[in-house]
Coordinates of C-alpha atoms in Angstrom, one line a residue:
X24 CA -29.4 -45.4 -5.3
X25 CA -29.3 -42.9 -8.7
X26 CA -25.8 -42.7 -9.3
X27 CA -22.7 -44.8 -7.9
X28 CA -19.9 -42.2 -7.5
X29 CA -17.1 -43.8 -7.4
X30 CA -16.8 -46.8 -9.5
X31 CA -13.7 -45.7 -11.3
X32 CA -11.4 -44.0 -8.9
X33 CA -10.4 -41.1 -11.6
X34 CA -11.2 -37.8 -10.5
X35 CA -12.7 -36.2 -13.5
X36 CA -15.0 -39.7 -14.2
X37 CA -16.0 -39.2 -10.5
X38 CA -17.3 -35.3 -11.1
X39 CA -18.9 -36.6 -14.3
X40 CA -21.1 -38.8 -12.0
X41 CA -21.4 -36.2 -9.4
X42 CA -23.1 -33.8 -12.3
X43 CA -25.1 -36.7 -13.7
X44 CA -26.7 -37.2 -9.6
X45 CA -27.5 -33.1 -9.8
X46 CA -29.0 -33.9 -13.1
X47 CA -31.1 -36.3 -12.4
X48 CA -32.1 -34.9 -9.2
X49 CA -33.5 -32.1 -11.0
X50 CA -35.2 -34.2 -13.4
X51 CA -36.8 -36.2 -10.9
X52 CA -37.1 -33.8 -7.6
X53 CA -34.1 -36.1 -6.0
X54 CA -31.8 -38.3 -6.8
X55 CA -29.3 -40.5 -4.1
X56 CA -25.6 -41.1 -4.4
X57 CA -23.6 -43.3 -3.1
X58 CA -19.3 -42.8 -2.5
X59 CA -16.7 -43.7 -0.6
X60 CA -14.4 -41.7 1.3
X61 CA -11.5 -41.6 -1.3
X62 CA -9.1 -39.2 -2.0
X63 CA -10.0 -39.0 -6.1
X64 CA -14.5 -38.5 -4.5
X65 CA -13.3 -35.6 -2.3
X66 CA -11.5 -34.0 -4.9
X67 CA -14.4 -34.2 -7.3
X68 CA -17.0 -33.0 -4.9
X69 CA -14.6 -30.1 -4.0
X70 CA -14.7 -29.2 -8.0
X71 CA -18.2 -29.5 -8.6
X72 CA -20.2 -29.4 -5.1
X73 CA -19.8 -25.4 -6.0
X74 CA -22.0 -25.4 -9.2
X75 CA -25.0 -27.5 -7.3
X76 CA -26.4 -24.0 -6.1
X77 CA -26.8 -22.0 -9.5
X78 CA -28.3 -25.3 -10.9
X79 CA -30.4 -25.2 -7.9
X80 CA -29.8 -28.6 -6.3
X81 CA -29.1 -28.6 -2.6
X82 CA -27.6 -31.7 -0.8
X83 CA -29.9 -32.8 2.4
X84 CA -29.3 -36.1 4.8
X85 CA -31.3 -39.2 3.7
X86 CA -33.5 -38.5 6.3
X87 CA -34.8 -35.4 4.4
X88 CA -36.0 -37.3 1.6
X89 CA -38.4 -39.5 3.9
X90 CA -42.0 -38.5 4.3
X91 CA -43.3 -37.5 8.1
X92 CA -44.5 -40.6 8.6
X93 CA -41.5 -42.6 7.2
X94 CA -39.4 -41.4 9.7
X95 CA -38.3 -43.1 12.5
X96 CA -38.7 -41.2 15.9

């Protein structure tokens, strides 16, 4: 994994490492997250998810990331 999300359950620490993930996916062509499904990680991917497109990062399945032949059938 890049970036652990939600370490610190505080919204505006969570969209810090949300922005940090887009960052270093750009910096390195991809970058994995990991989350939970909490109240305070929705919130923060609600405020920043919206800014991923004029930065030019798009968000794709983990399976997208995998190479032809890594992928299991």
């Amino acid at each position: 994994r890049s970036v652990f999300l939600d370490n610190d359950r505080d919204v505006d620490k969570i969209a810090l490492n949300v922005m940090k993930l887009a960052r270093k996916a750009l910096d390195h062509g991809s970058a994995i997250g990991i989350g939970h499904p909490y109240r305070e990680t929705v919130e923060a991917l609600k405020k920043t998810l919206p800014q991923f497109a004029s930065m030019g990062v798009t968000i794709v399945p983990i399976t997208a990331l995998l190479s032809t032949a890594e992928r299991p059938e």
